[in-house]
Short mmCIF file of C-alpha atoms and ligand atoms in Angstrom, two decimals:
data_model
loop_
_atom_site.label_atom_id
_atom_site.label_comp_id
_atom_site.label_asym_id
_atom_site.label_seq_id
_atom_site.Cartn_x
_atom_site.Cartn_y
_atom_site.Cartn_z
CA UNK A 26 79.46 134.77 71.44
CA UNK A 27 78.15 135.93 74.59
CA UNK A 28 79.87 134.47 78.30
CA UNK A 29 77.32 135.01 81.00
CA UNK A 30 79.24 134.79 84.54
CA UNK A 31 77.63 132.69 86.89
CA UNK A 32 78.04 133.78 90.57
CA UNK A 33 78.38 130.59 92.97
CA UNK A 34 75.89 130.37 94.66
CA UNK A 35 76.29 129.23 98.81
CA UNK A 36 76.19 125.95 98.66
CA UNK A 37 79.60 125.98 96.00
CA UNK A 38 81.22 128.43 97.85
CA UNK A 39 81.26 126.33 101.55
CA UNK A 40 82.28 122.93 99.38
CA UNK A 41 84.97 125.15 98.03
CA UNK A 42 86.22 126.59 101.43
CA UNK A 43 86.22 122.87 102.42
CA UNK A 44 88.33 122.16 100.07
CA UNK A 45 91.00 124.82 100.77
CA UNK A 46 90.28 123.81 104.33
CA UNK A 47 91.13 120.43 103.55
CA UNK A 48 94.21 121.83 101.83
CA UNK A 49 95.88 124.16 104.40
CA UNK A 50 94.83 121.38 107.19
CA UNK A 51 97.86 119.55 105.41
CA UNK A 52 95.23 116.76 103.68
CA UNK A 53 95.25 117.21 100.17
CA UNK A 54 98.89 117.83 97.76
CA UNK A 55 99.20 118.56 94.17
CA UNK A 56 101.25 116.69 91.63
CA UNK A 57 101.89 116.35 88.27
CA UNK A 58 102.69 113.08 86.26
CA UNK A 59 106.10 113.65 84.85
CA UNK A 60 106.41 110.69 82.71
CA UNK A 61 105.29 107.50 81.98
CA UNK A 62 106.65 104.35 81.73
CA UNK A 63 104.37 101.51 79.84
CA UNK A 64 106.07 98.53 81.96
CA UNK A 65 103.69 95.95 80.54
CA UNK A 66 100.80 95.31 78.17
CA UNK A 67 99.01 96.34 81.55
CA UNK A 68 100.77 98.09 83.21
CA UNK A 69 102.38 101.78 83.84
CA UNK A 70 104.52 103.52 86.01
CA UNK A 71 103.68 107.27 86.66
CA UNK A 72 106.98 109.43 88.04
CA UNK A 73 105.09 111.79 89.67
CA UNK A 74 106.80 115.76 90.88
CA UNK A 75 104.91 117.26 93.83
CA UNK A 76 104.01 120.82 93.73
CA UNK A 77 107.14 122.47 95.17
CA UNK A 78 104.86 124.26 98.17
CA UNK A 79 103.92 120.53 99.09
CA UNK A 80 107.26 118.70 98.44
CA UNK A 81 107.90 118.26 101.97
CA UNK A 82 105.03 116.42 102.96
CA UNK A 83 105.98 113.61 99.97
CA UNK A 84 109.09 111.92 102.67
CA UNK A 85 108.18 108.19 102.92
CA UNK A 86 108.95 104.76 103.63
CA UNK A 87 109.57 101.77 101.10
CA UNK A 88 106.50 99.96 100.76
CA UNK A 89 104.11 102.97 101.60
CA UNK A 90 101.37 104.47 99.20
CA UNK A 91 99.76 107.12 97.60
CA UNK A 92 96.16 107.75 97.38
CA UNK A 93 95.09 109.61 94.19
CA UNK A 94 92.02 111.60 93.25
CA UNK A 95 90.70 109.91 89.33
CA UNK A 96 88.28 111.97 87.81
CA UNK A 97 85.00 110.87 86.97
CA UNK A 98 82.23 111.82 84.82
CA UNK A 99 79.57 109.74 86.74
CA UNK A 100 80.78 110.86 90.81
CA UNK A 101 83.27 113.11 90.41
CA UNK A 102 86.50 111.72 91.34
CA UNK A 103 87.39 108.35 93.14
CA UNK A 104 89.90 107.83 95.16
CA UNK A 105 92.62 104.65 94.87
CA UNK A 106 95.49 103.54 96.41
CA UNK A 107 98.72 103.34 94.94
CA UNK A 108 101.83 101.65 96.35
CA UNK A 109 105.01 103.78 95.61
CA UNK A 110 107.76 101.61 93.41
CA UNK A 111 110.34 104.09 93.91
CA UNK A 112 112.77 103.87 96.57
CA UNK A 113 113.49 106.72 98.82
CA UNK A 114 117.06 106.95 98.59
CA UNK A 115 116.45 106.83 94.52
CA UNK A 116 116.18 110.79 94.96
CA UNK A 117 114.16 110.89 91.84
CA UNK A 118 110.61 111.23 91.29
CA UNK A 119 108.22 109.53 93.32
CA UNK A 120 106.74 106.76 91.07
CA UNK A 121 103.47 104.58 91.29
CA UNK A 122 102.60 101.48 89.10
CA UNK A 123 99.07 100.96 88.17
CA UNK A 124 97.97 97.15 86.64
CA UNK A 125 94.61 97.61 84.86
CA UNK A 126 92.22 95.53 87.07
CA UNK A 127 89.58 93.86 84.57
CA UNK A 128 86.76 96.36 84.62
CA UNK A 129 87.89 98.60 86.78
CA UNK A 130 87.04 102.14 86.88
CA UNK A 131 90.17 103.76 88.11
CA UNK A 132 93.32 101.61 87.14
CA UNK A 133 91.94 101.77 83.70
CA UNK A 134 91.59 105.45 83.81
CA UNK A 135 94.95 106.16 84.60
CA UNK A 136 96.33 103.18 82.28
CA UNK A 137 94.55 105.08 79.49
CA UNK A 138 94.38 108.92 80.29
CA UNK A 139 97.54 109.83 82.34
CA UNK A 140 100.26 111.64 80.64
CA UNK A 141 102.75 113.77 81.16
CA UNK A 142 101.49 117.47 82.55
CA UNK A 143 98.63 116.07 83.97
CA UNK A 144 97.73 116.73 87.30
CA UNK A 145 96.58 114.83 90.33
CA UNK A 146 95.32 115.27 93.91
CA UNK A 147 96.84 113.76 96.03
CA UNK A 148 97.02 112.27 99.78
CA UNK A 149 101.26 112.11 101.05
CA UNK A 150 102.34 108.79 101.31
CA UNK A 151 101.05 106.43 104.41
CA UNK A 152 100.74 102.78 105.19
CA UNK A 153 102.34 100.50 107.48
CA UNK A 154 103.88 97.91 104.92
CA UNK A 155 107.56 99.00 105.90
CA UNK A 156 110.52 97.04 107.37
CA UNK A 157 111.55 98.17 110.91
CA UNK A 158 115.00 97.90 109.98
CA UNK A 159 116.96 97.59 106.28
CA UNK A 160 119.53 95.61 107.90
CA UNK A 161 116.93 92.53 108.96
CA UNK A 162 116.83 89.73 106.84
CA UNK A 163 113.33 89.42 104.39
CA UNK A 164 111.38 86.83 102.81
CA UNK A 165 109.46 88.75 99.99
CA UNK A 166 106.20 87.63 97.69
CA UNK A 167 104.77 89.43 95.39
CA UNK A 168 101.64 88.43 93.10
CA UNK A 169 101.29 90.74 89.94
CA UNK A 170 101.13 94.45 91.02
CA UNK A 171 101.93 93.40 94.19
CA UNK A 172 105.07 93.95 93.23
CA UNK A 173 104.86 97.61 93.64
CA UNK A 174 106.00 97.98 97.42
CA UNK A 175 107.56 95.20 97.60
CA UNK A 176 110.32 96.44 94.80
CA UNK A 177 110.83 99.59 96.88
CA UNK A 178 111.33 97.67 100.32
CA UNK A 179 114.36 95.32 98.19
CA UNK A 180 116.07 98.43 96.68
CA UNK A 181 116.06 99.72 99.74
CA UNK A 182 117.14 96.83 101.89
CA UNK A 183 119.77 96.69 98.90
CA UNK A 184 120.87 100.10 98.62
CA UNK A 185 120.87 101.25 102.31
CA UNK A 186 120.86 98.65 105.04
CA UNK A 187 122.96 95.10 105.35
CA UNK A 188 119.82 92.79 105.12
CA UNK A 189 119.86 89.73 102.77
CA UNK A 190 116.56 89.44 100.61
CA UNK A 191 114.86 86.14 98.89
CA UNK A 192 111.53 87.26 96.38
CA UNK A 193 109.38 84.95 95.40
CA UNK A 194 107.56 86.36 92.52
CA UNK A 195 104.20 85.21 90.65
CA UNK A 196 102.79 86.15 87.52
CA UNK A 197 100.61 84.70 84.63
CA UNK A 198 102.97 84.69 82.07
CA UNK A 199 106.20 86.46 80.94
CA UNK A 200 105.15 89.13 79.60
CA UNK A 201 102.78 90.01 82.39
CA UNK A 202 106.21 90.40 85.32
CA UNK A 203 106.66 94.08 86.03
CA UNK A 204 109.77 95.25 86.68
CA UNK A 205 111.60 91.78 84.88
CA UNK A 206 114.49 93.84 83.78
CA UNK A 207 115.12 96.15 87.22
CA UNK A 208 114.94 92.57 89.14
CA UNK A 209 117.65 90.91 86.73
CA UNK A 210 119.99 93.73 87.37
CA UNK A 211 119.53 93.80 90.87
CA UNK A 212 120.47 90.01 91.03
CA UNK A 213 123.38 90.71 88.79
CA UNK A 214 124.59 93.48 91.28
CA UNK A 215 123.99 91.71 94.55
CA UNK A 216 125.17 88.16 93.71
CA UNK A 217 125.76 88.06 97.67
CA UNK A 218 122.46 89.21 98.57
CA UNK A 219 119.73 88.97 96.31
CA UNK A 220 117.83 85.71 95.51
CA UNK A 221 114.96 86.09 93.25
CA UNK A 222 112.34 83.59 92.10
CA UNK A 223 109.85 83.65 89.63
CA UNK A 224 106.81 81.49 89.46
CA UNK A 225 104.70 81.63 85.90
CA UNK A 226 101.32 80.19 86.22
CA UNK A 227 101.53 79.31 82.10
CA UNK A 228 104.02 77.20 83.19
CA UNK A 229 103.45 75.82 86.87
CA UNK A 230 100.05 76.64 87.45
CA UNK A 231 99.15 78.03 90.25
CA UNK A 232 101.30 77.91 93.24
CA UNK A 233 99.49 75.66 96.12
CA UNK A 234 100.00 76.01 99.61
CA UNK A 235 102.44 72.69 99.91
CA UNK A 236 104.71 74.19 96.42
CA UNK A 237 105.17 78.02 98.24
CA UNK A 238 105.76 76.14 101.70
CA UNK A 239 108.68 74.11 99.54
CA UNK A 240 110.09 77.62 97.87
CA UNK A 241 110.09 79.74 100.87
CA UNK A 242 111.59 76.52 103.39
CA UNK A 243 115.28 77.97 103.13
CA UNK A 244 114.69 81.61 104.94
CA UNK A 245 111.29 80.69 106.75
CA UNK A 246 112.52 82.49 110.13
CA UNK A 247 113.13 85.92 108.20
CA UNK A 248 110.53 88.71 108.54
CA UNK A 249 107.96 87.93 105.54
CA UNK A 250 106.10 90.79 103.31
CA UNK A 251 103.23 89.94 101.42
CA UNK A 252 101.35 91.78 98.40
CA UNK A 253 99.34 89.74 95.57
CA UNK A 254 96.18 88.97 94.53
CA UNK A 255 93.86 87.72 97.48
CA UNK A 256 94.29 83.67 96.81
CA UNK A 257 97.83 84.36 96.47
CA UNK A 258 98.39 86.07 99.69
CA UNK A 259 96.13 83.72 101.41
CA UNK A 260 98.49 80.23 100.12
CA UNK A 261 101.57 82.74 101.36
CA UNK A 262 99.67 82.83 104.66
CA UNK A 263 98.70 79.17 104.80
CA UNK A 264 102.38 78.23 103.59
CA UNK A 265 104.21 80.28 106.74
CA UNK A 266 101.85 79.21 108.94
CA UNK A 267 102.87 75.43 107.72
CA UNK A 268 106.54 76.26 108.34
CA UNK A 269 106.22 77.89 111.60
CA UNK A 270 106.72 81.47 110.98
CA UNK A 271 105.63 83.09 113.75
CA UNK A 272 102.46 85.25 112.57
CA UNK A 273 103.42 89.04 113.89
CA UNK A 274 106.52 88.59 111.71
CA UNK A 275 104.39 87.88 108.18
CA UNK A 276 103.54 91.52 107.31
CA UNK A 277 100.38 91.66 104.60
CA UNK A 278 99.24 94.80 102.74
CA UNK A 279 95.93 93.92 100.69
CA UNK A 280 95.17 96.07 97.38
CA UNK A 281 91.41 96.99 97.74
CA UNK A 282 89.56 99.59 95.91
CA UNK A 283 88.32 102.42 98.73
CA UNK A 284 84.37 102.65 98.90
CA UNK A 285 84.46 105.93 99.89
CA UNK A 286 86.16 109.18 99.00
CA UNK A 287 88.52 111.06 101.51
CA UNK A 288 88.76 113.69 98.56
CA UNK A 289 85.13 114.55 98.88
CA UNK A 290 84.97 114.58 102.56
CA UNK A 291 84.91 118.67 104.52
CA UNK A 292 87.96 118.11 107.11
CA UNK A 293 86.63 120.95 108.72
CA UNK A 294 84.13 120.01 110.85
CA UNK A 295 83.39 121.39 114.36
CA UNK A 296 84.80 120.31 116.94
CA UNK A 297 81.84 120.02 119.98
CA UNK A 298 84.08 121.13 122.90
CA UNK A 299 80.79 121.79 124.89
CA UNK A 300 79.69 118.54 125.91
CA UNK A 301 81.41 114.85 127.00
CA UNK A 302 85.01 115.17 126.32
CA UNK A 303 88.55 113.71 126.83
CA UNK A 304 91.38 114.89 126.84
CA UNK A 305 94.25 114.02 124.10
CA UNK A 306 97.90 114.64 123.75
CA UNK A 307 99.39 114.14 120.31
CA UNK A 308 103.05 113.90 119.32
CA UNK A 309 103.16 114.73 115.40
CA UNK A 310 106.10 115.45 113.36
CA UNK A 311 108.06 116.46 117.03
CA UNK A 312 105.47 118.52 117.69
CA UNK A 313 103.10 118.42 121.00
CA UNK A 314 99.71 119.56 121.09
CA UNK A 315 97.19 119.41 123.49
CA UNK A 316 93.12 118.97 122.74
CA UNK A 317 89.55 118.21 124.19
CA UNK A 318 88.33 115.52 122.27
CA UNK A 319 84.32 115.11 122.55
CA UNK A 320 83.71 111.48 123.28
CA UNK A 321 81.71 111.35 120.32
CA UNK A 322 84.26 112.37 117.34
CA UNK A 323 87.26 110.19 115.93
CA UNK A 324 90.29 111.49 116.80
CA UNK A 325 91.75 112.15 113.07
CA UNK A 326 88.13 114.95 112.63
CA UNK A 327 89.53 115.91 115.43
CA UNK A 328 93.35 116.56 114.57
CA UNK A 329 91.85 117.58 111.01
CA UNK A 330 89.36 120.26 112.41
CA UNK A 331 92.65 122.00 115.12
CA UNK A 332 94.21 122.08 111.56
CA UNK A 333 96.94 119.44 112.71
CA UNK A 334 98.58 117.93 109.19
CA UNK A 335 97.59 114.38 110.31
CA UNK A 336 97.86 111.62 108.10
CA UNK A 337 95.05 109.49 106.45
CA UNK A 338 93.67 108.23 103.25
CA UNK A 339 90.55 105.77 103.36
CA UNK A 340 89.06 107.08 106.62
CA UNK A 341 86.73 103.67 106.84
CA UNK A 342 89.52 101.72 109.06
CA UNK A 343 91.01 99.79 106.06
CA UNK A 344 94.21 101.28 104.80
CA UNK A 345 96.09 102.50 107.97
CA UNK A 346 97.67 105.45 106.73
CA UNK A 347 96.03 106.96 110.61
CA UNK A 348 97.72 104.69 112.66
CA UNK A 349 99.27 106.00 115.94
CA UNK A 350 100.51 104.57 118.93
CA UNK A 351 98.77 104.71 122.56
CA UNK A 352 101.27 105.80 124.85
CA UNK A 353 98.61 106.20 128.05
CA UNK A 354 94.99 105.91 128.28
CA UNK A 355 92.67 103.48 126.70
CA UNK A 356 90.41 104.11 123.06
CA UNK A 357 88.09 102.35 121.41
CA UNK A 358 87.95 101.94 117.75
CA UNK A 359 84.58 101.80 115.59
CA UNK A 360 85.48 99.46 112.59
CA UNK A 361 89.30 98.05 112.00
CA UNK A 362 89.66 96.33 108.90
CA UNK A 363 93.33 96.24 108.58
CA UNK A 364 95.25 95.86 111.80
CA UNK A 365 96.25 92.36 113.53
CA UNK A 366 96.02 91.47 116.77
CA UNK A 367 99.30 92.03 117.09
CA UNK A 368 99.50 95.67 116.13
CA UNK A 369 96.63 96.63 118.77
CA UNK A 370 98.45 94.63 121.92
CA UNK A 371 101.69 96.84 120.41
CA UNK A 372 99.34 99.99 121.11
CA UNK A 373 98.34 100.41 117.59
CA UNK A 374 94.87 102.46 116.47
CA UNK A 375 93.40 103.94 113.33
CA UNK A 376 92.88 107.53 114.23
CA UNK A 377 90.29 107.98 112.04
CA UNK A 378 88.22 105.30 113.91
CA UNK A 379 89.50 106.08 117.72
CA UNK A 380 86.74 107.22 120.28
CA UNK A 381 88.20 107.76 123.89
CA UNK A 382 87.31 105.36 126.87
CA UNK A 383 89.45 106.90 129.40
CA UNK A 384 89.73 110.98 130.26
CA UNK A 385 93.39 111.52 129.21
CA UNK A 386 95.14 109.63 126.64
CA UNK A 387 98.68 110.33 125.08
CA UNK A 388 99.58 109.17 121.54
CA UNK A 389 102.23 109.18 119.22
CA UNK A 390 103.03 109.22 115.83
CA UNK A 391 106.37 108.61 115.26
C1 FAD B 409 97.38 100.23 100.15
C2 FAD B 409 97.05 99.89 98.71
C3 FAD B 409 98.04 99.93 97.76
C4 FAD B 409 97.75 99.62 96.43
N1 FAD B 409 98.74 99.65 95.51
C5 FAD B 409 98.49 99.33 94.22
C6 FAD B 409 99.55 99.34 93.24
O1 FAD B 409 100.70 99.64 93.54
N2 FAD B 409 99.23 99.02 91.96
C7 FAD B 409 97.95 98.68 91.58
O2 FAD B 409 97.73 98.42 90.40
N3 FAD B 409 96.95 98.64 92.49
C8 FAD B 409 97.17 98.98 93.79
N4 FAD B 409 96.16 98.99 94.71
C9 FAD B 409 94.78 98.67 94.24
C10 FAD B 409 94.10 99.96 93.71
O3 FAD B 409 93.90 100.88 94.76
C11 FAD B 409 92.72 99.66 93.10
O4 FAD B 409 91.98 98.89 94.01
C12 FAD B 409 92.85 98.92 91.76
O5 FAD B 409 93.60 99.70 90.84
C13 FAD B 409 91.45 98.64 91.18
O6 FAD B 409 90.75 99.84 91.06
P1 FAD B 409 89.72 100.07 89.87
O7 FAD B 409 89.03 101.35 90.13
O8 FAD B 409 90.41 99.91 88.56
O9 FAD B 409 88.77 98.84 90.00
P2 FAD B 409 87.43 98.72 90.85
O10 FAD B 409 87.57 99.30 92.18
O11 FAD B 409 87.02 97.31 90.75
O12 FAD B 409 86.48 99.65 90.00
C14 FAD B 409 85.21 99.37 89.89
C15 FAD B 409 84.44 100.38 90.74
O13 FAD B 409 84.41 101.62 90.06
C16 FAD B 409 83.08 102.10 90.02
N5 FAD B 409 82.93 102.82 88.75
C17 FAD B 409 82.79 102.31 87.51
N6 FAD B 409 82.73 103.29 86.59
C18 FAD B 409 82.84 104.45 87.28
C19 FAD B 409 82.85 105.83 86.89
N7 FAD B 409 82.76 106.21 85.62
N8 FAD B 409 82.99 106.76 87.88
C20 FAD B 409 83.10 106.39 89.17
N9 FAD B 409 83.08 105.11 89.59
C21 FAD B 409 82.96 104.15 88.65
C22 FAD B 409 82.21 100.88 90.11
O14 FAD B 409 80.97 101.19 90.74
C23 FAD B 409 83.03 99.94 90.95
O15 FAD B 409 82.76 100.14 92.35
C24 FAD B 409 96.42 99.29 96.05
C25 FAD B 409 95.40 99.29 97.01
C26 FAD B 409 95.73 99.60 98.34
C27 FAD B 409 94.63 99.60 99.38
S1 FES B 410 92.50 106.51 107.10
FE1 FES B 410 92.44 104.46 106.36
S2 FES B 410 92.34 103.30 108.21
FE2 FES B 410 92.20 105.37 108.88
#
């Protein structure tokens, strides 16, 4: 058998000096699925051990998420969300839980291929779906997978702060709840604490506005998280709203498939320093730095391209893993899918859809 080496030609060799761009920029982290845990007919859990050169970029938040790199025959890889279901304070391995979506490319993939050994891409954990504080009372709902971050944000409440936690939890049937057993325990452990309801649509149908209204009445002041299919979290919505909550206190993270792929996208572009710019102070992991930023570039290709380790995943304005805080100065952003009202009068932007208005602007990430 003969093996004829094939030089790369150009083209490969700038897509792979991208990628390793993309890599020492801080972007892209390696792990490997340690085990997995078959939860449900539909569902699995991957514990997932970072790379040790990348396992300090893998701190996070209950409630935040992964993005992961699938493979693909037909485009190469795509790129999903997954919320983590471990807890920080667990200590263990950082784990995701994956629900096969009905014809779905991705969930299915990873329901059917991942095992332990194999190895993932990935982008450190982001989001905003996080208490402020473990020691505030929550209202929780979960739909399904939506379960995911909303089981970390309870053990951790649990576990680590003083808070007292009602879940209100909907599935089709009883074999379908994730996490059934883990819940029961919980309950068992935090008599005090922990109030946890399920709702089985075999049995009650599904839950209308007027029933979830009823369920949630007792602890309708407490800050709400919400993560379900979309019909769900919209009755959860219509249900607070019905009972007064006040809306900045009803926190919503949507599970949507990303169109594009961060994976595939060269973080190293140029930075035009030449023409209109701003300037733009960033605060980043207690760390200062100081940049023109041409009126014409987002401030994350921006970050990405001075080789700052800045944080994203969908870079489309619909996940939030960018978000950062305006201290001074005014921006603009292209396209935001994801943040409320709320969140921009707070300060809030996606970096990765942030233009400039005025000359110098300050912003923070922590
Ligand atoms: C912040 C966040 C957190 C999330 N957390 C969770 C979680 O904890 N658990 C969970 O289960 N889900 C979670 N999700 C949802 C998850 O990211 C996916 O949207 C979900 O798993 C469905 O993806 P899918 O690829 O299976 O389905 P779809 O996105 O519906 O897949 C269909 C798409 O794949 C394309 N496609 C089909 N075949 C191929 C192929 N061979 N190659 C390439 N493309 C193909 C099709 O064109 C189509 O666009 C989360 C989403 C977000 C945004
Ligand atoms: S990276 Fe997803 S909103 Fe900016």
């Amino acid at each position: 058998m003969t093996v004829t080496e094939i030089e790369p030609d150009s083209a490969e060799l700038e897509a792979s000096a991208a990628v390793e761009t993309a890599q020492a920029a801080g972007g892209i982290a390696a792990v490997r699925v340690s085990r997995v845990v078959r939860e449900t007919a539909d569902a699995v859990s991957l514990e997932l051990t970072p790379d040790p050169a990348h396992a300090a970029r893998f701190s996070y938040r209950p409630g935040q998420f992964l993005t992961l790199r699938i493979p693909s025959d037909l485009t190469g890889s795509v790129s999903r969300c997954y919320s983590l279901s471990s807890a920080p304070h667990e200590d263990g391995p950082l784990k995701v839980t994956v629900k096969r979506t009905a014809d779905g490319y991705g969930s299915n993939w990873l329901c059917d291929n991942a095992a332990e050994g194999l190895a993932l891409d990935v982008l450190p954990p982001a989001g905003l779906f996080t208490p402020a504080s473990l020691d505030t009372d929550l209202l929780l709902f979960a739909g399904g997978s939506g379960i995911t971050p909303v089981l970390s944000i309870l053990k951790s409440v649990l576990a680590q702060g003083s808070g007292q936690v009602a879940l209100i939890y909907a599935n089709q049937h009883e074999q379908a709840v994730i996490f059934a057993t883990e819940l029961a325990e919980l309950a068992a452990a935090y008599p005090d604490r922990l109030v946890v309801l399920h709702w089985l649509q075999s049995v009650q149908g599904l839950p209308a506005v007027d029933q979830l209204a009823a369920l949630a009445r007792p602890w309708a002041g407490r800050e709400t998280f919400v993560c379900g299919p979309g019909l769900f979290m919209d009755a959860v919505a219509a249900a607070m709203t019905a009972l007064g909550a006040d809306r900045k206190r009803v926190h919503i993270e949507k599970f949507v498939s990303l169109s594009g792929n961060p994976f595939e996208i060269d973080t190293a572009a140029e930075v035009d320093e030449d023409g209109d710019t701003a300037t733009v102070r960033v605060e980043l992991d207690g760390e200062n730095h100081e940049f023109a930023w041409p009126r014409a570039q987002v401030l994350l290709d921006v970050l990405l391209a001075k080789g700052v380790d800045a944080p994203y995943s969908c870079r489309e304005g619909a996940c939030s893993a960018c978000v950062c805080r305006v201290v001074s100065g005014e921006v603009t952003m292209r396209r935001n899918e994801i943040l409320e009202d709320a969140d921009i009068a707070d300060g809030y932007v996606l970096a990765c859809q942030a233009v400039p208005v005025t000359d110098d602007v300050s912003v923070t990430y922590s």
